[in-house]
Amino acid sequence: LSSSILVPCLRHEGATVWDTLAIGEYLNEIMPQAGLLPDDRIQRAHCRSISGEIHSGFTTLRSSLPVNLKGHFPGFKIWSRAQADIERVCAIWRDCLSLSGGPFLFGERRTMADAMYAPVVTRFMTYDVKLDSGLAGYASTIMAMPEMQEWIEAAKAEPADVEELEVEY
């Protein structure tokens, strides 16, 4: 955890990096072969832009559909205010997938953008957000990744309360 407890923190070889975007950029620097950013300059700019958009935006989506890897709520009533955020996310995914051909947002290789949108995929699955077949295929691709399955299983094993985050008054 970072000192703010609000963002993740990576400690690596003397570097301390917090904030998801900063961590992604750092990892791309030290492991460029991992392909966290597309090779093409224009695609790289697009990847950074949509990663930044999910990182700093969609506050209504975040507040109305919090990440809950233990739950599933078929027929969940989505706030009308959140619908605009959902539509924007779907437009981003649709645009990327139509340009790249999928299965990931920028083609055959997953990128930082796929990692940034993975929690949104879980929100859509948890709260039963209806997706067209192309977007449902993308969501299934993300959910089938071994790392996602590991994250979900770890979340299911967590206690309901995380002691170090509890504050006594």
Tab-separated table of C-alpha atoms in Angstrom:
chain	number	residue	atom	x	y	z
A	1	LEU	CA	0.000	0.000	0.000
A	2	SER	CA	1.094	3.554	-0.601
A	3	SER	CA	1.207	5.955	2.334
A	4	SER	CA	-2.188	7.341	1.278
A	5	ILE	CA	-3.715	3.814	1.235
A	6	LEU	CA	-5.603	4.957	-1.885
A	7	VAL	CA	-3.296	3.702	-4.604
A	8	PRO	CA	-0.995	0.718	-5.057
A	9	CYS	CA	2.718	1.003	-4.461
A	10	LEU	CA	5.570	-0.856	-6.154
A	11	ARG	CA	8.979	-1.149	-4.544
A	12	HIS	CA	11.637	-2.390	-6.943
A	13	GLU	CA	15.433	-2.133	-6.831
A	14	GLY	CA	15.419	1.047	-4.747
A	15	ALA	CA	12.548	2.700	-6.609
A	16	THR	CA	9.233	3.382	-4.913
A	17	VAL	CA	6.476	4.009	-7.444
A	18	TRP	CA	2.847	4.602	-6.538
A	19	ASP	CA	-0.209	5.296	-8.641
A	20	THR	CA	-1.363	2.823	-11.243
A	21	LEU	CA	-0.344	4.849	-14.306
A	22	ALA	CA	3.105	5.573	-12.906
A	23	ILE	CA	3.580	1.877	-12.118
A	24	GLY	CA	2.539	0.938	-15.664
A	25	GLU	CA	4.984	3.412	-17.189
A	26	TYR	CA	7.772	2.258	-14.858
A	27	LEU	CA	7.162	-1.399	-15.706
A	28	ASN	CA	7.187	-0.539	-19.409
A	29	GLU	CA	10.587	1.126	-18.940
A	30	ILE	CA	12.203	-1.785	-17.111
A	31	MET	CA	10.508	-4.535	-19.138
A	32	PRO	CA	9.763	-3.177	-22.620
A	33	GLN	CA	9.541	-6.751	-23.933
A	34	ALA	CA	6.357	-7.186	-21.858
A	35	GLY	CA	4.555	-4.952	-24.362
A	36	LEU	CA	2.601	-2.881	-21.866
A	37	LEU	CA	2.441	-0.170	-24.522
A	38	PRO	CA	1.943	-0.800	-28.240
A	39	ASP	CA	4.983	-0.535	-30.519
A	40	ASP	CA	3.303	1.966	-32.856
A	41	ARG	CA	3.624	5.619	-31.714
A	42	ILE	CA	0.001	6.506	-32.548
A	43	GLN	CA	-1.357	3.404	-30.834
A	44	ARG	CA	0.914	4.126	-27.843
A	45	ALA	CA	-0.566	7.617	-27.555
A	46	HIS	CA	-4.090	6.180	-27.795
A	47	CYS	CA	-3.283	3.529	-25.182
A	48	ARG	CA	-1.946	6.165	-22.792
A	49	SER	CA	-5.004	8.355	-23.396
A	50	ILE	CA	-7.601	5.698	-22.674
A	51	SER	CA	-5.583	4.469	-19.694
A	52	GLY	CA	-5.526	8.006	-18.337
A	53	GLU	CA	-9.243	8.398	-18.964
A	54	ILE	CA	-10.172	5.315	-16.942
A	55	HIS	CA	-7.664	6.262	-14.269
A	56	SER	CA	-8.957	9.779	-13.669
A	57	GLY	CA	-12.557	9.572	-14.815
A	58	PHE	CA	-15.736	7.570	-14.578
A	59	THR	CA	-16.396	8.572	-10.968
A	60	THR	CA	-20.120	7.824	-11.215
A	61	LEU	CA	-19.359	4.346	-12.548
A	62	ARG	CA	-16.913	3.753	-9.694
A	63	SER	CA	-19.317	4.918	-7.005
A	64	SER	CA	-22.422	3.195	-8.338
A	65	LEU	CA	-20.745	-0.086	-9.341
A	66	PRO	CA	-17.911	-0.717	-6.861
A	67	VAL	CA	-15.580	-3.647	-7.451
A	68	ASN	CA	-17.038	-6.705	-5.754
A	69	LEU	CA	-15.312	-9.888	-6.819
A	70	LYS	CA	-17.354	-11.984	-4.398
A	71	GLY	CA	-20.789	-10.965	-5.643
A	72	HIS	CA	-23.030	-11.293	-8.672
A	73	PHE	CA	-26.239	-9.302	-8.946
A	74	PRO	CA	-28.327	-10.324	-11.970
A	75	GLY	CA	-30.808	-7.646	-12.988
A	76	PHE	CA	-29.049	-4.973	-10.907
A	77	LYS	CA	-30.694	-1.562	-11.423
A	78	ILE	CA	-28.011	0.771	-12.734
A	79	TRP	CA	-28.220	4.455	-11.886
A	80	SER	CA	-29.150	6.508	-14.903
A	81	ARG	CA	-26.194	8.809	-14.136
A	82	ALA	CA	-23.815	5.848	-14.451
A	83	GLN	CA	-25.180	4.945	-17.874
A	84	ALA	CA	-23.173	7.709	-19.576
A	85	ASP	CA	-19.948	6.316	-18.097
A	86	ILE	CA	-20.906	2.795	-19.200
A	87	GLU	CA	-21.642	4.037	-22.711
A	88	ARG	CA	-18.291	5.865	-22.861
A	89	VAL	CA	-16.375	2.757	-21.740
A	90	CYS	CA	-18.228	0.685	-24.341
A	91	ALA	CA	-17.425	3.265	-27.032
A	92	ILE	CA	-13.719	3.133	-26.110
A	93	TRP	CA	-13.691	-0.663	-26.216
A	94	ARG	CA	-15.676	-0.793	-29.471
A	95	ASP	CA	-13.344	1.739	-31.130
A	96	CYS	CA	-10.180	-0.055	-30.022
A	97	LEU	CA	-11.434	-3.514	-30.938
A	98	SER	CA	-12.639	-2.389	-34.370
A	99	LEU	CA	-9.247	-0.822	-35.122
A	100	SER	CA	-7.140	-3.646	-33.699
A	101	GLY	CA	-9.257	-6.694	-34.496
A	102	GLY	CA	-8.865	-7.831	-30.859
A	103	PRO	CA	-8.909	-9.959	-28.864
A	104	PHE	CA	-7.320	-7.249	-26.664
A	105	LEU	CA	-7.853	-3.508	-27.030
A	106	PHE	CA	-4.716	-3.080	-29.133
A	107	GLY	CA	-4.669	-6.432	-30.899
A	108	GLU	CA	-3.103	-9.781	-30.112
A	109	ARG	CA	-1.040	-8.530	-27.175
A	110	ARG	CA	-2.482	-7.238	-23.950
A	111	THR	CA	-1.379	-3.795	-22.918
A	112	MET	CA	-1.542	-1.428	-19.984
A	113	ALA	CA	-5.001	-0.378	-21.187
A	114	ASP	CA	-6.342	-3.917	-20.773
A	115	ALA	CA	-4.989	-3.953	-17.222
A	116	MET	CA	-6.566	-0.580	-16.496
A	117	TYR	CA	-9.973	-1.680	-17.801
A	118	ALA	CA	-9.913	-5.135	-16.165
A	119	PRO	CA	-11.605	-3.838	-12.979
A	120	VAL	CA	-14.337	-2.329	-15.159
A	121	VAL	CA	-14.861	-5.735	-16.754
A	122	THR	CA	-15.379	-7.193	-13.280
A	123	ARG	CA	-17.858	-4.442	-12.449
A	124	PHE	CA	-19.808	-5.181	-15.625
A	125	MET	CA	-19.872	-8.899	-14.784
A	126	THR	CA	-20.798	-8.371	-11.123
A	127	TYR	CA	-23.656	-5.964	-11.855
A	128	ASP	CA	-24.910	-7.698	-14.997
A	129	VAL	CA	-24.226	-4.830	-17.421
A	130	LYS	CA	-25.506	-5.942	-20.826
A	131	LEU	CA	-22.821	-5.925	-23.528
A	132	ASP	CA	-23.098	-6.554	-27.254
A	133	SER	CA	-21.430	-9.731	-28.533
A	134	GLY	CA	-18.143	-8.053	-29.486
A	135	LEU	CA	-17.745	-6.396	-26.096
A	136	ALA	CA	-18.917	-9.518	-24.285
A	137	GLY	CA	-16.159	-11.404	-26.129
A	138	TYR	CA	-13.587	-8.875	-24.938
A	139	ALA	CA	-14.905	-9.144	-21.366
A	140	SER	CA	-14.692	-12.942	-21.557
A	141	THR	CA	-11.114	-12.725	-22.836
A	142	ILE	CA	-10.140	-10.545	-19.885
A	143	MET	CA	-11.974	-12.699	-17.340
A	144	ALA	CA	-10.337	-15.875	-18.709
A	145	MET	CA	-6.804	-14.588	-18.116
A	146	PRO	CA	-5.028	-16.628	-15.413
A	147	GLU	CA	-4.102	-13.423	-13.559
A	148	MET	CA	-7.765	-12.447	-13.359
A	149	GLN	CA	-8.732	-15.858	-12.057
A	150	GLU	CA	-5.974	-15.629	-9.451
A	151	TRP	CA	-7.169	-12.147	-8.395
A	152	ILE	CA	-10.775	-13.320	-8.095
A	153	GLU	CA	-9.830	-16.403	-6.084
A	154	ALA	CA	-7.654	-14.308	-3.757
A	155	ALA	CA	-10.498	-11.833	-3.259
A	156	LYS	CA	-12.927	-14.614	-2.440
A	157	ALA	CA	-10.504	-15.872	0.217
A	158	GLU	CA	-10.132	-12.442	1.872
A	159	PRO	CA	-11.913	-11.758	5.138
A	160	ALA	CA	-14.837	-9.333	4.995
A	161	ASP	CA	-12.834	-6.751	6.981
A	162	VAL	CA	-9.175	-5.977	6.356
A	163	GLU	CA	-7.807	-5.353	9.832
A	164	GLU	CA	-5.031	-2.941	8.850
A	165	LEU	CA	-7.576	-0.663	7.148
A	166	GLU	CA	-10.086	-0.641	10.002
A	167	VAL	CA	-10.184	2.502	12.144
A	168	GLU	CA	-11.455	2.429	15.683
A	169	TYR	CA	-13.123	5.559	17.026
